[in-house]
PDB file of C-alpha atoms in Angstrom:
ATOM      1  CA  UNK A   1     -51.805  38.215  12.230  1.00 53.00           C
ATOM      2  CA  UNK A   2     -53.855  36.552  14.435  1.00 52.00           C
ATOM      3  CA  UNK A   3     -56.408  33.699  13.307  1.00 56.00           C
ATOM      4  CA  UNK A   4     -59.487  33.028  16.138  1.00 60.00           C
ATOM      5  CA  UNK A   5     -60.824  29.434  15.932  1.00 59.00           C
ATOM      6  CA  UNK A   6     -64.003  29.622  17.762  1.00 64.00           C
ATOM      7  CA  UNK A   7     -64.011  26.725  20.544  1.00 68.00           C
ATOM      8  CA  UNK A   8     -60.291  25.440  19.007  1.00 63.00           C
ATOM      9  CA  UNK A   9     -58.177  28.675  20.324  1.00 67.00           C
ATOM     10  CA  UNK A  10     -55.496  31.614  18.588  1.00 62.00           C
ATOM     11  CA  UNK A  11     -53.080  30.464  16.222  1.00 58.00           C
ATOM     12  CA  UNK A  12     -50.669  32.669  14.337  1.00 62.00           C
ATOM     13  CA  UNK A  13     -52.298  32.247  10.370  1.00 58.00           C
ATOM     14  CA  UNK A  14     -49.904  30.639   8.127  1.00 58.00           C
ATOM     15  CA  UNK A  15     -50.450  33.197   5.178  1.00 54.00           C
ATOM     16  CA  UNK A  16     -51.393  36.974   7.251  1.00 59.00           C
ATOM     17  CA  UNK A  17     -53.506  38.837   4.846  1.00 56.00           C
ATOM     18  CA  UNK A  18     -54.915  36.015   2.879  1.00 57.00           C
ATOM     19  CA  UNK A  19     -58.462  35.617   3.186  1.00 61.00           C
ATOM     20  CA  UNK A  20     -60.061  32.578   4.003  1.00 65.00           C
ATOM     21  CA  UNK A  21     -62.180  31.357   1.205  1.00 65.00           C
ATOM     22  CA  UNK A  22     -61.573  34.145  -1.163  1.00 62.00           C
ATOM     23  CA  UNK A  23     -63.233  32.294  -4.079  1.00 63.00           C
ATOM     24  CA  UNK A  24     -66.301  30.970  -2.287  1.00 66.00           C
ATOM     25  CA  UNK A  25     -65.786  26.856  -3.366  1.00 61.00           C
ATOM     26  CA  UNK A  26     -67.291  26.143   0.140  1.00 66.00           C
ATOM     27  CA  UNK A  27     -70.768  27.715  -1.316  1.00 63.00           C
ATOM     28  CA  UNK A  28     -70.735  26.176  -5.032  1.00 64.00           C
ATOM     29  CA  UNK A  29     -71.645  22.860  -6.033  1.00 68.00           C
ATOM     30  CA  UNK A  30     -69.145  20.027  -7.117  1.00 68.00           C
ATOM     31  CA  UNK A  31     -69.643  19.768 -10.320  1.00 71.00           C
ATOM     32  CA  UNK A  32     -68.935  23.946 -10.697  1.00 74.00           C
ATOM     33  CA  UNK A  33     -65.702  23.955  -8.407  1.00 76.00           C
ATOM     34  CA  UNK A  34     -64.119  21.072 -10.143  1.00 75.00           C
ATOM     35  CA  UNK A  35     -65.275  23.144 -13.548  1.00 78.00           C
ATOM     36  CA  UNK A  36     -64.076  26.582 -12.629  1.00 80.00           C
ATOM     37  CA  UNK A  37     -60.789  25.196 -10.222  1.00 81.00           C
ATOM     38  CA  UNK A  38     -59.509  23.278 -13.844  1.00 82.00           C
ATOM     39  CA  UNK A  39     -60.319  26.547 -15.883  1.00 86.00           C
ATOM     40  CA  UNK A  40     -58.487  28.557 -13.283  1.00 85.00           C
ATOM     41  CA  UNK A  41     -55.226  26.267 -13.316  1.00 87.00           C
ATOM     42  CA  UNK A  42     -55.083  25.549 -16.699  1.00 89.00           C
ATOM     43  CA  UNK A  43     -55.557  29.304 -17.171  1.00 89.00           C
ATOM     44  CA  UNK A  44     -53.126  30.470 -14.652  1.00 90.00           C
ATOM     45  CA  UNK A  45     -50.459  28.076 -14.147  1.00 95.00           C
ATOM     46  CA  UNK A  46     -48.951  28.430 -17.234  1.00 97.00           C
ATOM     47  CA  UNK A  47     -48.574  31.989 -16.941  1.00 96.00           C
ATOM     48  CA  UNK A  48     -46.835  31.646 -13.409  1.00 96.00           C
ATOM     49  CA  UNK A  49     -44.542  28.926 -15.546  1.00 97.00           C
ATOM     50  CA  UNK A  50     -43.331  31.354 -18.063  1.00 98.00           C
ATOM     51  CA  UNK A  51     -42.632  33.793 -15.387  1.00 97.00           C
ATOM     52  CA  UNK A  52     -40.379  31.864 -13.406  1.00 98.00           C
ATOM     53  CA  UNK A  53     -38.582  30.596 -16.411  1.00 98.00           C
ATOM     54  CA  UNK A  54     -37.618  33.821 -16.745  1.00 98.00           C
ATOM     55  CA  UNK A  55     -36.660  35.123 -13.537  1.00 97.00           C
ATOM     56  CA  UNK A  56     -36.165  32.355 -11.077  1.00 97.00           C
ATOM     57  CA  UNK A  57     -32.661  32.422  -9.491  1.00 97.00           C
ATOM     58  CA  UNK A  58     -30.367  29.148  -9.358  1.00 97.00           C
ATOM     59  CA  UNK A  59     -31.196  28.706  -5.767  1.00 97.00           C
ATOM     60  CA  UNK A  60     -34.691  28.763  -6.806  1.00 98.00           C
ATOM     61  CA  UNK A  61     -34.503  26.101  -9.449  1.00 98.00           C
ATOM     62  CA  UNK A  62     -32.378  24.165  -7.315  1.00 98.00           C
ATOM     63  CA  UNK A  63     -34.990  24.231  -4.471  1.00 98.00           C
ATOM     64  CA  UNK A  64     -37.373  23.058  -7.447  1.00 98.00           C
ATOM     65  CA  UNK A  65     -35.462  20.358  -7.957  1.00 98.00           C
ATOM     66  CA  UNK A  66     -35.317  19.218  -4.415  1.00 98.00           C
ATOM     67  CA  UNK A  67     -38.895  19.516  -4.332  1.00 97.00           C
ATOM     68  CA  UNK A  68     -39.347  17.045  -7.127  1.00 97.00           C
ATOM     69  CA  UNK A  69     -36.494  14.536  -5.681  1.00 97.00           C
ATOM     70  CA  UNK A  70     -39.184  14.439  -2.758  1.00 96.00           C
ATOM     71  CA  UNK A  71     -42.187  14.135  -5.302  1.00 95.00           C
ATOM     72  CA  UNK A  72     -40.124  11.013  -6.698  1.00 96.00           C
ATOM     73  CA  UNK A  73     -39.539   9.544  -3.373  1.00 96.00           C
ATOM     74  CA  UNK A  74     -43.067   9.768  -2.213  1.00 93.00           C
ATOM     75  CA  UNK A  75     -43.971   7.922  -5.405  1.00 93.00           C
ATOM     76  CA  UNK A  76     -41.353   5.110  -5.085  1.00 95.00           C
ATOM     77  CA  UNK A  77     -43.653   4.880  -1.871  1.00 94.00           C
ATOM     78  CA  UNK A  78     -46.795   4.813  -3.261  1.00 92.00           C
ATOM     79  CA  UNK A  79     -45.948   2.216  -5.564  1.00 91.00           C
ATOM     80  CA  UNK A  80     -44.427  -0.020  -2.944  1.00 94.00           C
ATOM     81  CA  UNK A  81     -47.022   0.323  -0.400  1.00 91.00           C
ATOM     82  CA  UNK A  82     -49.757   2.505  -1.976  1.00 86.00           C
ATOM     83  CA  UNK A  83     -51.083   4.185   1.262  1.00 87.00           C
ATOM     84  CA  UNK A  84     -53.179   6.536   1.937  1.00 85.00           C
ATOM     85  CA  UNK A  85     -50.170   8.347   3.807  1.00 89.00           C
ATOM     86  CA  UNK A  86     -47.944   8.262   0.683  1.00 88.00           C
ATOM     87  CA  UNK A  87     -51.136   9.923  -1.289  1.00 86.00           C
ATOM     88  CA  UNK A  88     -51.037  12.396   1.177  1.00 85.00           C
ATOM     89  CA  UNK A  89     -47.124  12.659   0.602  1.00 89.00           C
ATOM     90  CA  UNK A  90     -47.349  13.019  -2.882  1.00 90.00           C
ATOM     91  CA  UNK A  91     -49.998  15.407  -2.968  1.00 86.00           C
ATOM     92  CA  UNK A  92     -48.255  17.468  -0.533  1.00 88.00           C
ATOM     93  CA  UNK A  93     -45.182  18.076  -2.692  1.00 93.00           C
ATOM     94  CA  UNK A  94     -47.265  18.343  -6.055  1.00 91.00           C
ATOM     95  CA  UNK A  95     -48.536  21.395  -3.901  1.00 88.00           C
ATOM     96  CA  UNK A  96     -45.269  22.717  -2.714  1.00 92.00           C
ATOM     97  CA  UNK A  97     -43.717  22.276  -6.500  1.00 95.00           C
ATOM     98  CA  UNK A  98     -46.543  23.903  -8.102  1.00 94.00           C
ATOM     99  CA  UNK A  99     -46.439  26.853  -4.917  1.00 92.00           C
ATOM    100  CA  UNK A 100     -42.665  27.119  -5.482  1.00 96.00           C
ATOM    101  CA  UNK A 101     -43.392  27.884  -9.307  1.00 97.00           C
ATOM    102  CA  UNK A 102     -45.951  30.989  -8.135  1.00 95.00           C
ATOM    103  CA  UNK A 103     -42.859  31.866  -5.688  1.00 95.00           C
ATOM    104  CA  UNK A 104     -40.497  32.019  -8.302  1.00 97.00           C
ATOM    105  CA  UNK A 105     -42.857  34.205 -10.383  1.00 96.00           C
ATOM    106  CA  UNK A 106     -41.565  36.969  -8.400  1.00 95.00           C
ATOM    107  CA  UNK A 107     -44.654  38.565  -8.577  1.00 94.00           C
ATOM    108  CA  UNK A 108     -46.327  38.627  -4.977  1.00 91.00           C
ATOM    109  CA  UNK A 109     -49.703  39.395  -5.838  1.00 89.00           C
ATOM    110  CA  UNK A 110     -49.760  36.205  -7.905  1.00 90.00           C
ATOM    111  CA  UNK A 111     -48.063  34.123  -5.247  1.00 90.00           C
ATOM    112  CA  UNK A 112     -50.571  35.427  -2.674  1.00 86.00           C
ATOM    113  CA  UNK A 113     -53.465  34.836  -5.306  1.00 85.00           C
ATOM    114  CA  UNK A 114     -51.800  31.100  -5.551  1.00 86.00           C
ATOM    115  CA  UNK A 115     -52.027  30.336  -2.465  1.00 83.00           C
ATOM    116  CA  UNK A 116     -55.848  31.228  -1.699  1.00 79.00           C
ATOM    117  CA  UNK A 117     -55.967  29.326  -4.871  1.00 82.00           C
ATOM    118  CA  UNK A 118     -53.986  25.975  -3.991  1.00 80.00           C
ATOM    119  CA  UNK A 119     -55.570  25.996   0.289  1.00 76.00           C
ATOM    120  CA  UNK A 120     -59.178  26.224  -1.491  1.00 76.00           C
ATOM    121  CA  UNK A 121     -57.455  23.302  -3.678  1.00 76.00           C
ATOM    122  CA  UNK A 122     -56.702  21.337  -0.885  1.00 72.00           C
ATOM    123  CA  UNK A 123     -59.713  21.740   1.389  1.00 72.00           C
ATOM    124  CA  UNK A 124     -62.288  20.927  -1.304  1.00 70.00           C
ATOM    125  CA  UNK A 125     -60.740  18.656  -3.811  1.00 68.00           C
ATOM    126  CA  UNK A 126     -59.681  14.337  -2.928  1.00 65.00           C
ATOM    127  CA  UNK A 127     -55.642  13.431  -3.946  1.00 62.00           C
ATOM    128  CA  UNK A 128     -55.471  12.337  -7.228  1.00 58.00           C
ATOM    129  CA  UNK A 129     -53.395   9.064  -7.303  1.00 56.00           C
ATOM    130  CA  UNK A 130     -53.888   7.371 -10.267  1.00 63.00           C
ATOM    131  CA  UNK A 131     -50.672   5.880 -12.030  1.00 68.00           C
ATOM    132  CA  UNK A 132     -51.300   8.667 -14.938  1.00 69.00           C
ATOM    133  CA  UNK A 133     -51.240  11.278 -12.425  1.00 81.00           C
ATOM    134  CA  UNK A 134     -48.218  10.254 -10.836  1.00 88.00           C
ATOM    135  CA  UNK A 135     -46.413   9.600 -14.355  1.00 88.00           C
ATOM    136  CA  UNK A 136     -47.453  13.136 -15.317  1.00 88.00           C
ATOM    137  CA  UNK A 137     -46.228  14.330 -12.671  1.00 91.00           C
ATOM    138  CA  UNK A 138     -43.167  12.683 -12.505  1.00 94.00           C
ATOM    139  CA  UNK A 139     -42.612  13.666 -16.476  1.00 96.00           C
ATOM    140  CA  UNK A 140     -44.233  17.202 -16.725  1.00 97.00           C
ATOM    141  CA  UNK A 141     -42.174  18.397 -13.661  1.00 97.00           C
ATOM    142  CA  UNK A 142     -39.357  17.589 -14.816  1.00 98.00           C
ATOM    143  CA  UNK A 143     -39.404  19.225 -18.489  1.00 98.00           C
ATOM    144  CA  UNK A 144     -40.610  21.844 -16.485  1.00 98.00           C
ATOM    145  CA  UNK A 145     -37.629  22.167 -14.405  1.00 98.00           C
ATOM    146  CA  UNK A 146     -35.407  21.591 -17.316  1.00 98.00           C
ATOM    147  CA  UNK A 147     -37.473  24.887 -19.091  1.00 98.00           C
ATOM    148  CA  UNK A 148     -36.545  26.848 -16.009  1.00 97.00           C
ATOM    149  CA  UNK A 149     -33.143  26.404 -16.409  1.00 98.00           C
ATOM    150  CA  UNK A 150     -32.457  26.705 -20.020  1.00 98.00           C
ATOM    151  CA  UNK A 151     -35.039  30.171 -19.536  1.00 98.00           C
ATOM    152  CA  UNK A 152     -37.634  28.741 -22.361  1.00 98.00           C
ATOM    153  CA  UNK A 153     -40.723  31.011 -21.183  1.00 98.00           C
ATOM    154  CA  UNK A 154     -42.550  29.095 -23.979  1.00 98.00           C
ATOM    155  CA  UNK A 155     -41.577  25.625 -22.613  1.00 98.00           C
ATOM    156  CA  UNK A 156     -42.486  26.182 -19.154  1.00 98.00           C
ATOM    157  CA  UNK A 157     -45.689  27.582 -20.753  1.00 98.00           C
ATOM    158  CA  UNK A 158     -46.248  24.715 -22.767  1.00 97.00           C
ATOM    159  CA  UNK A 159     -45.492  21.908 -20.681  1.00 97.00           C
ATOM    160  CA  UNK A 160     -47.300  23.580 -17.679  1.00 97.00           C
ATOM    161  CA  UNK A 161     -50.382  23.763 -19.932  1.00 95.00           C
ATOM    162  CA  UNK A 162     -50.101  20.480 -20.944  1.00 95.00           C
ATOM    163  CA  UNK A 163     -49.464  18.573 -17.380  1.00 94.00           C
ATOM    164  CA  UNK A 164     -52.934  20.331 -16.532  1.00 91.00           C
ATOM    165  CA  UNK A 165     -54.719  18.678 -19.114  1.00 90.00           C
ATOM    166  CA  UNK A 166     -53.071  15.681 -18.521  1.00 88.00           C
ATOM    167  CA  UNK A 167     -54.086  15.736 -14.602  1.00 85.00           C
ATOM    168  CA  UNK A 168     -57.476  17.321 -15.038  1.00 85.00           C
ATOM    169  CA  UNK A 169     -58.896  14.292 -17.434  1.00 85.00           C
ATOM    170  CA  UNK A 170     -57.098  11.817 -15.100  1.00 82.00           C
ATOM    171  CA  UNK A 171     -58.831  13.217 -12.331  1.00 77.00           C
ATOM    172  CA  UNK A 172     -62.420  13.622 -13.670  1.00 79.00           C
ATOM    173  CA  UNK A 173     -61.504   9.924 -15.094  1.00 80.00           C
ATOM    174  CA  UNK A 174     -61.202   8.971 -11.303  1.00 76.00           C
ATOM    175  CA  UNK A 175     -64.356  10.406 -10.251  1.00 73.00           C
ATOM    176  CA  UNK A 176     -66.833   9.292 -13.561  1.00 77.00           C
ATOM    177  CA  UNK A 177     -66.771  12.922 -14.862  1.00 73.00           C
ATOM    178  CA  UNK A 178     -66.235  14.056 -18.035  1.00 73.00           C
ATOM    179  CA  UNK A 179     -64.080  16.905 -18.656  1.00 68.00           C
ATOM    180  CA  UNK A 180     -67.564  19.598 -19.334  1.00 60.00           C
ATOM    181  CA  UNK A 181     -67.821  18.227 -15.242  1.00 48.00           C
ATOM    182  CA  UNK A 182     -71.036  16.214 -15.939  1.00 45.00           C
ATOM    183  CA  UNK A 183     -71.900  13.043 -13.878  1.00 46.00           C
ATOM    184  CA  UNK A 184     -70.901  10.268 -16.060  1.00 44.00           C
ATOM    185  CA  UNK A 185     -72.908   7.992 -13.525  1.00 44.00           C
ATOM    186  CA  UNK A 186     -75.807   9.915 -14.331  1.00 42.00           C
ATOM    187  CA  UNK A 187     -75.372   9.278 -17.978  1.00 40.00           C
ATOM    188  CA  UNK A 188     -75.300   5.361 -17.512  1.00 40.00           C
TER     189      UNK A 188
END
């Protein structure tokens, strides 16, 4: 499939059949995309999670696992240089872990739905770099991986769940929102 850029050119699209935009986030106002995009991951990921507990392959999990060796380096980064590059870096391969989860659902409607999901993610929402994000990260993905490969649905569930929380106050935190996605500055 074909993707026209008007004044930019043709480019092959990355995902054919995905809709740009499916959700609408360019249309809604801050305060209700941050709402609705936490509600949406903290409804959905965990769900994916269970899934690929149970039916990732090995290669799968293993590919996981390489994902979050790059995660780690990216942070080692981060905390030696903390630039806006290894930001990028880790948010990059906090996308591609969380991606490779909906992959290893091994249900493509989901995967496709993920993906709409995690590009309207990434064009509308800053990285996240605080040092709780990072440590959640660097915790959460790795129970995670370990609940893949012992098969505990209700681990991968669980921890999912709770690495979403854990993010999503961080975040608001960051940007002097609560977590109902009120203006804290407005409060003050």
């Amino acid at each position: 499939m074909l993707e026209i850029r008007r004044g930019v050119g043709t480019f092959v699209k990355e995902h054919p059949g995905i809709v740009d935009d499916p959700f609408g986030a360019k249309y809604m106002e801050n305060e209700k995309f941050t709402q609705d995009m936490w509600e949406i991951a903290s409804f959905f990921e965990p769900q994916l999670a269970g899934l690929a507990a149970s039916r990732a392959t090995s290669e799968q999990i293993s590919e996981l696992e390489n994902v979050q060796e790059s995660f780690k380096k990216a942070a080692e980064l981060y905390y030696k240089e903390k630039s806006e590059y290894s930001v990028n870096l880790m948010f990059e391969y906090d996308g591609l872990f969380h991606s490779s989860i909906a992959k290893m659902s091994g249900n493509t409607i989901f995967e496709n739905m993920y993906i709409s999901y995690i590009d309207m993610v990434n064009a509308n929402v800053k990285p996240v770099h605080g040092i709780y994000v990072i440590d959640s990260n660097l915790k959460y993905h790795d129970l995670i991986i370990k609940d893949m490969k012992e098969r505990d649905i209700k681990g991968a569930k669980h921890h999912m769940r709770t690495h979403n929380y854990a993010v999503r106050d961080s975040w608001y935190e960051e940007n002097g929102m609560d977590v109902q996605g009120s203006d804290k500055k407005k409060d003050e």
